PDB file of C-alpha atoms and ligand atoms in Angstrom:
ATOM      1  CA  UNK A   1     -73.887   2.746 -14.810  1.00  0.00           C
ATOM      2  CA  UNK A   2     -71.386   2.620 -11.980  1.00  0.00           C
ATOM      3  CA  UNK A   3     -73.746   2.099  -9.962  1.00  0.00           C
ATOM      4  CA  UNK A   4     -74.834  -1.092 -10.962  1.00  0.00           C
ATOM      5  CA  UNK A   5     -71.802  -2.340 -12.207  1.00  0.00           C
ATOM      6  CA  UNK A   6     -70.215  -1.485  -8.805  1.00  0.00           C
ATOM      7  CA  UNK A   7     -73.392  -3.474  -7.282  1.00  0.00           C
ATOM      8  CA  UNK A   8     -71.806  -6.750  -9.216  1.00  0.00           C
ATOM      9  CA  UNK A   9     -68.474  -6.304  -7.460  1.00  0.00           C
ATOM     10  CA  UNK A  10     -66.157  -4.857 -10.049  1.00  0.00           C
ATOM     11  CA  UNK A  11     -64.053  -2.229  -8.948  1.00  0.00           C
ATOM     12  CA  UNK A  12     -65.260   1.302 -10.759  1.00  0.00           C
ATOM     13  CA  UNK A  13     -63.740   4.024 -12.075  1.00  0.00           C
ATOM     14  CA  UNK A  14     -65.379   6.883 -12.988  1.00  0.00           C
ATOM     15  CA  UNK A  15     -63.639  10.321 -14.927  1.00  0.00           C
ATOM     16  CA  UNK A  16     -64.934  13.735 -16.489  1.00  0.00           C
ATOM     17  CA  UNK A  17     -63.507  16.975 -16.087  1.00  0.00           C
ATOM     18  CA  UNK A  18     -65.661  18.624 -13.223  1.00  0.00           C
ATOM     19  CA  UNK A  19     -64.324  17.733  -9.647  1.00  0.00           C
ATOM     20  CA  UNK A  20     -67.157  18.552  -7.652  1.00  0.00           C
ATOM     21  CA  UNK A  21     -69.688  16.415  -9.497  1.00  0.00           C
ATOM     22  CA  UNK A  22     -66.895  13.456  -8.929  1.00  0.00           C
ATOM     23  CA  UNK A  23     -66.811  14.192  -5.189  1.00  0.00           C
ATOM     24  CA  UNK A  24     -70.513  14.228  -5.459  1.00  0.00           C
ATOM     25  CA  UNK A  25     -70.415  10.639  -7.122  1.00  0.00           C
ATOM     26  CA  UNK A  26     -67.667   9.553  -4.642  1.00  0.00           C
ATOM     27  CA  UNK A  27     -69.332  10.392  -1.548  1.00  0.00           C
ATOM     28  CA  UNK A  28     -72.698   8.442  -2.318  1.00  0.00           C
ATOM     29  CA  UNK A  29     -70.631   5.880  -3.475  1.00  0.00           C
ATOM     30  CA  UNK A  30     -67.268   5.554  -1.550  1.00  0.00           C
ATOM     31  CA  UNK A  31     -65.885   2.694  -3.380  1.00  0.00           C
ATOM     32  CA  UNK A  32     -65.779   4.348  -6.207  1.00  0.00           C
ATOM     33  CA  UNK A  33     -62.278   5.895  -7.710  1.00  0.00           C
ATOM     34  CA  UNK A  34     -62.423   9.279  -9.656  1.00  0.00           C
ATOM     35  CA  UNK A  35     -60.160  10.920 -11.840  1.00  0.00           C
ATOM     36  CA  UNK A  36     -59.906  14.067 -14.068  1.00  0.00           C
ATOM     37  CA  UNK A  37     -59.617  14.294 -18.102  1.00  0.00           C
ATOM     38  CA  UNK A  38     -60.374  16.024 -20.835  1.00  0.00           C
ATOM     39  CA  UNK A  39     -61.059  13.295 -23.516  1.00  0.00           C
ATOM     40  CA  UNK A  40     -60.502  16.086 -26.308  1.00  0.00           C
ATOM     41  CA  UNK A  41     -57.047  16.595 -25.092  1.00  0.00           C
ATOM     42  CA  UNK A  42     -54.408  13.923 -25.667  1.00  0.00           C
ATOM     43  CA  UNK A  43     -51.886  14.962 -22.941  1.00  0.00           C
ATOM     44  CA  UNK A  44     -54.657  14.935 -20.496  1.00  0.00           C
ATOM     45  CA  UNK A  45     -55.752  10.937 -21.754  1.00  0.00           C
ATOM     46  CA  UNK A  46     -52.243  10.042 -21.478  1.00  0.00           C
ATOM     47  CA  UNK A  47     -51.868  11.566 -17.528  1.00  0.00           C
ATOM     48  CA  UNK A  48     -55.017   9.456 -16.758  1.00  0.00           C
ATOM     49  CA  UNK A  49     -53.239   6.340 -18.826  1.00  0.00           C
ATOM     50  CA  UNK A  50     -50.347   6.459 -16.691  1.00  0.00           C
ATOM     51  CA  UNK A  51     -51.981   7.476 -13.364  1.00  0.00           C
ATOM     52  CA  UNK A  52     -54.733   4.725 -13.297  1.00  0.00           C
ATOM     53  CA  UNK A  53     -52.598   1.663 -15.586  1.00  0.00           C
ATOM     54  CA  UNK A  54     -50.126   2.173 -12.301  1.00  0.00           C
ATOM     55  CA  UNK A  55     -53.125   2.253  -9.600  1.00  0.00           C
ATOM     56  CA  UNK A  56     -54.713  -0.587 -11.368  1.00  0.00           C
ATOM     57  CA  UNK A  57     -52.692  -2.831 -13.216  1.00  0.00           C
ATOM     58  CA  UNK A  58     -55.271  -4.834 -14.041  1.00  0.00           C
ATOM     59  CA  UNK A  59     -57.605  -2.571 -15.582  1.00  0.00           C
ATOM     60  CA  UNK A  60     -59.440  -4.056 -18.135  1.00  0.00           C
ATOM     61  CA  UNK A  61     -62.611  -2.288 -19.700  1.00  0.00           C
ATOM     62  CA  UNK A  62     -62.784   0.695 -21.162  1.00  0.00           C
ATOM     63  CA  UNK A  63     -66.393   2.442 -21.164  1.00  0.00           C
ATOM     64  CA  UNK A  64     -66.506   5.490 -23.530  1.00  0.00           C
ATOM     65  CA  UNK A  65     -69.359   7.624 -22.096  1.00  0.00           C
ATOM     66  CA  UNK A  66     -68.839  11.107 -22.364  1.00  0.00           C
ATOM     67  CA  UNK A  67     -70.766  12.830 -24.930  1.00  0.00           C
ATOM     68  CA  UNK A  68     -72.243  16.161 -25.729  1.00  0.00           C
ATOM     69  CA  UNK A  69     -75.376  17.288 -27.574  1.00  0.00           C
ATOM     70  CA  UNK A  70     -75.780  20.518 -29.432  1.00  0.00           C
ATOM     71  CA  UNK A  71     -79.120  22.033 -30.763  1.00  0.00           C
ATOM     72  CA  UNK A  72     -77.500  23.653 -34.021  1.00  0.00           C
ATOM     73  CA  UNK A  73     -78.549  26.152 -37.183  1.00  0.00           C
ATOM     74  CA  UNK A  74     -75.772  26.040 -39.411  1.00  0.00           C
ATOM     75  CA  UNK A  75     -76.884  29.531 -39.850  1.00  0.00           C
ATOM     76  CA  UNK A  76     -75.885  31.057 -36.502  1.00  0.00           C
ATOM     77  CA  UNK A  77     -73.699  28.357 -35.220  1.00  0.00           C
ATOM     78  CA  UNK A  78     -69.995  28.936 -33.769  1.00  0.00           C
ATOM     79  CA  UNK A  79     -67.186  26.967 -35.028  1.00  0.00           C
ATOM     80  CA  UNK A  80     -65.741  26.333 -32.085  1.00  0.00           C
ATOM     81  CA  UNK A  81     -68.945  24.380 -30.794  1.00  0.00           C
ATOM     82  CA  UNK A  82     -68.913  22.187 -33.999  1.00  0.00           C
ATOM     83  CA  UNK A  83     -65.485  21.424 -33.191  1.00  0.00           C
ATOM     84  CA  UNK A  84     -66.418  20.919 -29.224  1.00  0.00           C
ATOM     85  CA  UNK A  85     -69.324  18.515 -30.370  1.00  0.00           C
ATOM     86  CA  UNK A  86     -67.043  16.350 -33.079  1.00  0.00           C
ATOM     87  CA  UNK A  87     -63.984  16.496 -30.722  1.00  0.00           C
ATOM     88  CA  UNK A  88     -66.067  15.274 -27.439  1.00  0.00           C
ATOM     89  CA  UNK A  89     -68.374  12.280 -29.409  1.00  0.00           C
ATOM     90  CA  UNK A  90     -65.855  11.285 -31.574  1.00  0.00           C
ATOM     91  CA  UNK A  91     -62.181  12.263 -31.569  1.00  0.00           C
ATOM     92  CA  UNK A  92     -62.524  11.298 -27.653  1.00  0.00           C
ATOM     93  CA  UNK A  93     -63.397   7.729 -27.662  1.00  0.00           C
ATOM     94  CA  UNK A  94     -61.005   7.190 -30.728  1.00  0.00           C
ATOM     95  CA  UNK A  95     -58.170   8.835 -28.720  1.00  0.00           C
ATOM     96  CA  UNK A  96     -59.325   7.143 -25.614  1.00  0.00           C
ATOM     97  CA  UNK A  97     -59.191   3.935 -27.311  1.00  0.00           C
ATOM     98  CA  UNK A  98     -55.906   4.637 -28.908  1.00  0.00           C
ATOM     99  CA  UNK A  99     -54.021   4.969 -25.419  1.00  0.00           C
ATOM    100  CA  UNK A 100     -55.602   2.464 -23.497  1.00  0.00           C
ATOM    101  CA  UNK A 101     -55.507   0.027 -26.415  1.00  0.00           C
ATOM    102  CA  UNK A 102     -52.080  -1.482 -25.513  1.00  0.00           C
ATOM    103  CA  UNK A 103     -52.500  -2.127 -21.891  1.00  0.00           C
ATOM    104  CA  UNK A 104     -56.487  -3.635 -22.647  1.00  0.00           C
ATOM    105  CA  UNK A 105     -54.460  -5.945 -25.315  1.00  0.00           C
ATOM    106  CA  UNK A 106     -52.136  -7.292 -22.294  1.00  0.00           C
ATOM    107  CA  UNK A 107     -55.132  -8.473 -20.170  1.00  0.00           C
ATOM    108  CA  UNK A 108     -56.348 -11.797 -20.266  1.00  0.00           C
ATOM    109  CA  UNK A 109     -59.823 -10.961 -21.441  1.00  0.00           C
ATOM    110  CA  UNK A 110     -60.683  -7.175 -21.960  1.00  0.00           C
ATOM    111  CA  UNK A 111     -63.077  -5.080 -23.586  1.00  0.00           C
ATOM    112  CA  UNK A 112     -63.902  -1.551 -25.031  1.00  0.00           C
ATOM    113  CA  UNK A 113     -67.832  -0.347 -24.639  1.00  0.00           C
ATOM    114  CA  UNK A 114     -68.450   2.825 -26.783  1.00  0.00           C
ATOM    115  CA  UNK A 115     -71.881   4.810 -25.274  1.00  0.00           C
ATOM    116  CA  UNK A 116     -73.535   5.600 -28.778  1.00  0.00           C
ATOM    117  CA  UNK A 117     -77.014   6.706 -29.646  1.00  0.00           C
ATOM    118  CA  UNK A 118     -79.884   5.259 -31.504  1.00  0.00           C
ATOM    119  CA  UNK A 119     -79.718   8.649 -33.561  1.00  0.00           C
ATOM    120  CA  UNK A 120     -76.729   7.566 -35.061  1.00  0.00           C
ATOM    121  CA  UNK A 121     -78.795   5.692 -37.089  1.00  0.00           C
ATOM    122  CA  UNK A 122     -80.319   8.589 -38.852  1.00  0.00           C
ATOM    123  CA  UNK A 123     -80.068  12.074 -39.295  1.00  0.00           C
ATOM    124  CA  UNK A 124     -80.884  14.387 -36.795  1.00  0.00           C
ATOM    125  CA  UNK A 125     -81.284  17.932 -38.246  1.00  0.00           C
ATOM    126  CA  UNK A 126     -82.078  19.251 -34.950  1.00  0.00           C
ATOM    127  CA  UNK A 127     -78.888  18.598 -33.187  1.00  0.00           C
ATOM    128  CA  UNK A 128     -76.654  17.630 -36.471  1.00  0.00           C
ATOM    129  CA  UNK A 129     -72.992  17.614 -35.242  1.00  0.00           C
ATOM    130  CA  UNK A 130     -74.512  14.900 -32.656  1.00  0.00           C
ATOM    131  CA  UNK A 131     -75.976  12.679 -35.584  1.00  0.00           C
ATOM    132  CA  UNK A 132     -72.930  13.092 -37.648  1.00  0.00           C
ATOM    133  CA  UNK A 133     -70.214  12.543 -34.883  1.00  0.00           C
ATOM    134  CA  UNK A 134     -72.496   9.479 -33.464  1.00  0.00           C
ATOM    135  CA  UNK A 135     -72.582   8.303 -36.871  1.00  0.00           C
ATOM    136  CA  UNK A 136     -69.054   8.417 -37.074  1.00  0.00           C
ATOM    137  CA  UNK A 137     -68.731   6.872 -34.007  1.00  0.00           C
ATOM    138  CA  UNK A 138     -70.855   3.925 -35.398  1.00  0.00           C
ATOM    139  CA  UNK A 139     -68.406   3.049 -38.247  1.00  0.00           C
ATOM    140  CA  UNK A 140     -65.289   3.384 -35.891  1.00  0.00           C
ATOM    141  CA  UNK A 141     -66.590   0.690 -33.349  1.00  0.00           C
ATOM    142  CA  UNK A 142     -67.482  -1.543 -36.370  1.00  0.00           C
ATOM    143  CA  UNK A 143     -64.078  -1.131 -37.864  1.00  0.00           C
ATOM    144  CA  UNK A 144     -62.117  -1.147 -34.495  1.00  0.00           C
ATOM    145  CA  UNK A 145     -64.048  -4.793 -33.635  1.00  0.00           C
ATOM    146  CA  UNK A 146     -63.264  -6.340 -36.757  1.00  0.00           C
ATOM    147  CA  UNK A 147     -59.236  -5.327 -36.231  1.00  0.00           C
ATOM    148  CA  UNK A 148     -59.819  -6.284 -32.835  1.00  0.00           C
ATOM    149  CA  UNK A 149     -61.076  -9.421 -34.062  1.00  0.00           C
ATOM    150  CA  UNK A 150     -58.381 -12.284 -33.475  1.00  0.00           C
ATOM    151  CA  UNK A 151     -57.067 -10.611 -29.741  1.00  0.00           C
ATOM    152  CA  UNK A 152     -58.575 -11.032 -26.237  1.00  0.00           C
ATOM    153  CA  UNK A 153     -60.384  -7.236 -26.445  1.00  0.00           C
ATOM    154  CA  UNK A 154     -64.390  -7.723 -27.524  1.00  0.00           C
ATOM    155  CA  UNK A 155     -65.311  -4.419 -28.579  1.00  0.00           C
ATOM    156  CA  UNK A 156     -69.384  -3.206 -27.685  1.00  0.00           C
ATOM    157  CA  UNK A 157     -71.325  -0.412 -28.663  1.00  0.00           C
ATOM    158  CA  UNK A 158     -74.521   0.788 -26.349  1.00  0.00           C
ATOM    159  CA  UNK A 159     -77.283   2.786 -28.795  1.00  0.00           C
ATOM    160  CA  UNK A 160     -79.261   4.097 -25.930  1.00  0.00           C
ATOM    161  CA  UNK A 161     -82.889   5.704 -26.727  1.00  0.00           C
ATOM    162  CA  UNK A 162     -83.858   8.818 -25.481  1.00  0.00           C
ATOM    163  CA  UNK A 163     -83.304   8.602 -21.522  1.00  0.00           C
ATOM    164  CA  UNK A 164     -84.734   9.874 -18.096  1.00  0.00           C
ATOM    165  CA  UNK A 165     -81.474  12.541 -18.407  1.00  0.00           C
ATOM    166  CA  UNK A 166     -82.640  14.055 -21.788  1.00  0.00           C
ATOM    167  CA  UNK A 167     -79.677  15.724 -23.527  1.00  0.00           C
ATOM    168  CA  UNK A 168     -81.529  17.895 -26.028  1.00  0.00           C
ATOM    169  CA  UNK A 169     -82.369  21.832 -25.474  1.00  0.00           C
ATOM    170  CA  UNK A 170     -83.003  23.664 -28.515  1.00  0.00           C
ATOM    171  CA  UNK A 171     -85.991  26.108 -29.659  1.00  0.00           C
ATOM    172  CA  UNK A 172     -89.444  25.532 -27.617  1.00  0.00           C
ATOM    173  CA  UNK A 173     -90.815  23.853 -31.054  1.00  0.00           C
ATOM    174  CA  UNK A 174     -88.064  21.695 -31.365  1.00  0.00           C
ATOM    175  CA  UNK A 175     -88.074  20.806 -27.726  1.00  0.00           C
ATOM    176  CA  UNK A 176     -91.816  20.043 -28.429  1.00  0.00           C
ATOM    177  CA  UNK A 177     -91.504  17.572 -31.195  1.00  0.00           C
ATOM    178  CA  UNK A 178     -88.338  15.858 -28.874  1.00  0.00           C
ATOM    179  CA  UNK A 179     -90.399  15.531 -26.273  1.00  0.00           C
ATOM    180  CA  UNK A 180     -92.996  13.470 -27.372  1.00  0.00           C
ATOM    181  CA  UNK A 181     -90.450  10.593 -27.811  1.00  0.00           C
ATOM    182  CA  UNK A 182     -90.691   8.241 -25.008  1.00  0.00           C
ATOM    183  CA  UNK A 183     -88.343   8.592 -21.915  1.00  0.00           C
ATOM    184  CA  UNK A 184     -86.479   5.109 -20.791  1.00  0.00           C
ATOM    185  CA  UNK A 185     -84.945   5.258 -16.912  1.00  0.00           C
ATOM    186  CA  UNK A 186     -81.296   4.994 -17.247  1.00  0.00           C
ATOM    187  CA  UNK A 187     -81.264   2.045 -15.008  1.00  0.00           C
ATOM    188  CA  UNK A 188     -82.981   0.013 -17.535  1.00  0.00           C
ATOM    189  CA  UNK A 189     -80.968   1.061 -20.203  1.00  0.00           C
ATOM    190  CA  UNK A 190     -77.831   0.049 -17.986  1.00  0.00           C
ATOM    191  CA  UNK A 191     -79.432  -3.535 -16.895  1.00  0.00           C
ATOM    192  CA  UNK A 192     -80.201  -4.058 -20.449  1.00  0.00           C
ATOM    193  CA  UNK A 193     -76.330  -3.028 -21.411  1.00  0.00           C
ATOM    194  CA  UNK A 194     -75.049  -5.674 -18.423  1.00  0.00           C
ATOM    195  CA  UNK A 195     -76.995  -8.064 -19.741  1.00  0.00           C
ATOM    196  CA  UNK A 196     -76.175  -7.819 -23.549  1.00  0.00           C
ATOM    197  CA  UNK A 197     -72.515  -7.929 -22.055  1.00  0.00           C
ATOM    198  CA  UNK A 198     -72.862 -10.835 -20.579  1.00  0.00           C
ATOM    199  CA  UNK A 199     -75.161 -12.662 -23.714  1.00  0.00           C
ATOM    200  CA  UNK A 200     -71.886 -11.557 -25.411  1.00  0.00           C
ATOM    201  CA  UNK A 201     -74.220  -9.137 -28.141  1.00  0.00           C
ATOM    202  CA  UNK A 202     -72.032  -6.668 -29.627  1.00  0.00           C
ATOM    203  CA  UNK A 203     -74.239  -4.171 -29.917  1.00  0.00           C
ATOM    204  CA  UNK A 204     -76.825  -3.445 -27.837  1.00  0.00           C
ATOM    205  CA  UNK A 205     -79.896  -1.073 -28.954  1.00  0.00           C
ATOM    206  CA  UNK A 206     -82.650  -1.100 -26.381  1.00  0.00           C
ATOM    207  CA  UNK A 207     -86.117   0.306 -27.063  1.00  0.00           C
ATOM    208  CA  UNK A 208     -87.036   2.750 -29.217  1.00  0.00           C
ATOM    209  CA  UNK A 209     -83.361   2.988 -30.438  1.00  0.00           C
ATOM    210  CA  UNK A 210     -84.579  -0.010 -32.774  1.00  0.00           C
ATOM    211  CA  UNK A 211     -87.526   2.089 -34.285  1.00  0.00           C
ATOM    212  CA  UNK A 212     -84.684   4.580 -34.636  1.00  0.00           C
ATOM    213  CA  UNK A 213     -82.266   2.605 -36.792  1.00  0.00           C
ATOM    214  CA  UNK A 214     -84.863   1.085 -38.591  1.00  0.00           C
ATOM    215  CA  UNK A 215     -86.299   4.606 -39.631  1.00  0.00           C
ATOM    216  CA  UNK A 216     -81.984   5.320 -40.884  1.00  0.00           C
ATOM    217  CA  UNK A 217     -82.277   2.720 -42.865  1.00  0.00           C
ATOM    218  CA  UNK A 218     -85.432   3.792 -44.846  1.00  0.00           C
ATOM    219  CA  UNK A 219     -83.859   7.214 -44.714  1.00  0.00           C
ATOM    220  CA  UNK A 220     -80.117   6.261 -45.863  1.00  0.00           C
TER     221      UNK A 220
HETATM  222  N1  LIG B   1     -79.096  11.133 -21.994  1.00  0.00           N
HETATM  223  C1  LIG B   1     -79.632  10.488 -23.004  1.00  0.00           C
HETATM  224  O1  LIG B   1     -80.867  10.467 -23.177  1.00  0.00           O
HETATM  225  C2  LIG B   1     -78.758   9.748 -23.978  1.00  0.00           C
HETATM  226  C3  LIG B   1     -79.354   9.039 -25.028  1.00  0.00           C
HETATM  227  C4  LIG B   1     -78.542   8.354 -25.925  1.00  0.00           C
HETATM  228  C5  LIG B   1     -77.172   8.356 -25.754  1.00  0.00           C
HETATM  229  N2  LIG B   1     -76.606   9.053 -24.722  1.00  0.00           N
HETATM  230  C6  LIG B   1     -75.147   9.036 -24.610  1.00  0.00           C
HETATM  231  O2  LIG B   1     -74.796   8.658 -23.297  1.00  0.00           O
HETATM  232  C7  LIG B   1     -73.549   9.263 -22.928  1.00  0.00           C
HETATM  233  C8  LIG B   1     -73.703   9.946 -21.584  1.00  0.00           C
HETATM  234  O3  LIG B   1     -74.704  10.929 -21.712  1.00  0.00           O
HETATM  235  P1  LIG B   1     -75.391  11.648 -20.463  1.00  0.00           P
HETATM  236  O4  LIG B   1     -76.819  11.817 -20.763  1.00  0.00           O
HETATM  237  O5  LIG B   1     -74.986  10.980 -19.215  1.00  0.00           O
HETATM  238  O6  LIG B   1     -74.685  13.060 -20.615  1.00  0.00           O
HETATM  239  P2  LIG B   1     -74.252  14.114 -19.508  1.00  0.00           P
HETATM  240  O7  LIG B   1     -75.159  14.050 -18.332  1.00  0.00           O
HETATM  241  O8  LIG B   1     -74.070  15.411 -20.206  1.00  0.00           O
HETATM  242  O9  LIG B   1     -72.859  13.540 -19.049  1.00  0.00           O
HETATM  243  C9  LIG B   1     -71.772  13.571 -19.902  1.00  0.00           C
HETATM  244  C10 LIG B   1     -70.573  13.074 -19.151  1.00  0.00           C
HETATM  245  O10 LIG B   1     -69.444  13.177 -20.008  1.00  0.00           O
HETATM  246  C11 LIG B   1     -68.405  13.872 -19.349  1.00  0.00           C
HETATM  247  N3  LIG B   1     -67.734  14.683 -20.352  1.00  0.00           N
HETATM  248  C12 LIG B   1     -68.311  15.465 -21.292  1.00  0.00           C
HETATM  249  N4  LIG B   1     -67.377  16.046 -22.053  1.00  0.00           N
HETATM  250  C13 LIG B   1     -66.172  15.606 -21.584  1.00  0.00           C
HETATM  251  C14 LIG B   1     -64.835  15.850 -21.945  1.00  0.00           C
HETATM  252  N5  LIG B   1     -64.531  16.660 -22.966  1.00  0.00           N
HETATM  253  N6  LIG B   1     -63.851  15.235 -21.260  1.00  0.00           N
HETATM  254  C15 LIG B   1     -64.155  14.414 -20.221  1.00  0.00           C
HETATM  255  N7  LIG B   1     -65.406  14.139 -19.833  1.00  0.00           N
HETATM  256  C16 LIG B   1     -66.404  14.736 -20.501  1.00  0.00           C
HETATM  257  C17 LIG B   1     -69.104  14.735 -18.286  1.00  0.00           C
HETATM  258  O11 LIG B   1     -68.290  14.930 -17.153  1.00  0.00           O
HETATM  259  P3  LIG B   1     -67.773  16.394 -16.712  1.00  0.00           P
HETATM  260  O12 LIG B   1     -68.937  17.315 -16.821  1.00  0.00           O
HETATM  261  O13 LIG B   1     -67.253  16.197 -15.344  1.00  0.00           O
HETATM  262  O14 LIG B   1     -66.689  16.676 -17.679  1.00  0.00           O
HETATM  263  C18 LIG B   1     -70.292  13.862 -17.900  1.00  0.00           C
HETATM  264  O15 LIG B   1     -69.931  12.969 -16.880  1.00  0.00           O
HETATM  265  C19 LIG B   1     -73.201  10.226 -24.069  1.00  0.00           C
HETATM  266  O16 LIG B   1     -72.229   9.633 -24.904  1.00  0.00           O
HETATM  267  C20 LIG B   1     -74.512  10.397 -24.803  1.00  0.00           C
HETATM  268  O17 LIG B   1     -74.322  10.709 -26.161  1.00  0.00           O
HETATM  269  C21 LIG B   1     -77.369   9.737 -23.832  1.00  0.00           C
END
């Protein structure tokens, strides 16, 4: 994603908490700007709020991407996981959101992308806490862009299908019956999210994501 949108001539920055994989990023792509948080962790959003609002006055997107995925039985699971999983998909991009909100509202024209999934259109027993928290996700963007409606920030949601990068690991029969859904490059799925940008399409569910939310709706 930074890739390409760096190819268009925006200016890119790019966060997570792990500072070799951001040196990593930065030295194949030197124009890029990196900087640590821990979206579950408010005092750590508002350090990067102040630290990149003051670098870059003119920010104005805000791409939600970070995400986890779980392979879960209730049974055995940890607590602390579950609250890992909802924190990371869910409570992040709302808290995110939440601090960058006033500065994006400031800008001329801004916007807020949140990185979804097409399984929040459906249930997911195999990785649960991911269906629910993507879910939840789901209804938060929808109600966010309709209070968001009358002010200068458009609000998008991405539903990506399974990718080249898959996310899931869970028993070798589960793994199995993932696995036979159909891997799309992440450089399509990106090219297809630029381009529902610019078409102005709020959300934007490439591939098999629509066979996905067409199966939730026969399952809801
Ligand atoms: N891969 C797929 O097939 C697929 C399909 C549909 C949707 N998605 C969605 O796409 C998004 C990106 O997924 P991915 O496949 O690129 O996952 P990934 O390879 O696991 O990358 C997740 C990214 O999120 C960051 N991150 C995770 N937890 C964080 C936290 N608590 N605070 C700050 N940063 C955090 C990680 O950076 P650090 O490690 O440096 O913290 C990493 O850069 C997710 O929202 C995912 O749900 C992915």
């Amino acid at each position: 994603m930074a890739k390409q949108l760096l190819a268009l001539g925006n200016t890119v920055i790019v966060t997570g908490r792990n500072k070799e994989k951001m040196n990593q990023a930065k030295e194949q792509y030197p124009k890029l700007h990196t900087y640590s948080v821990e979206v579950t962790d408010i005092d750590s959003i508002q350090d990067l709020y102040e630290q990149v609002t003051r670098d870059f006055p003119t920010l104005n997107v805000l791409i939600n991407n970070a995400g986890m995925m779980n392979a879960i039985k209730f049974q055995t699971a940890k607590a602390k996981g579950i609250a890992d999983e909802v924190n990371t998909n869910l409570a992040g991009p709302i808290l995110m959101t939440q601090i960058f909100l006033p500065h994006l509202l400031q800008q001329k024209e801004a916007a807020i992308l949140n990185v979804n999934s097409g399984i929040a259109y459906f249930a997911f027993d195999k990785a649960p806490i991911y269906s629910a928290s993507k879910l939840g996700l789901h209804s938060y963007t929808q109600s966010l862009r309709k209070q968001l409606k009358k002010t200068p920030v458009k609000v998008f949601e991405l539903a990506p299908p399974r990718t080249s990068k898959p996310m899931f690991s869970g028993t070798e029969e589960d793994n199995a019956s993932v696995d036979r859904v159909p891997e799309v490059p992440i450089s399509e799925v990106v090219r297809k999210m630029i381009d529902g940008i610019k078409k102005n399409r709020e959300t934007i569910v490439p591939g098999m994501s629509k066979l996905l939310k067409l199966v939730g709706k026969i399952q809801l």
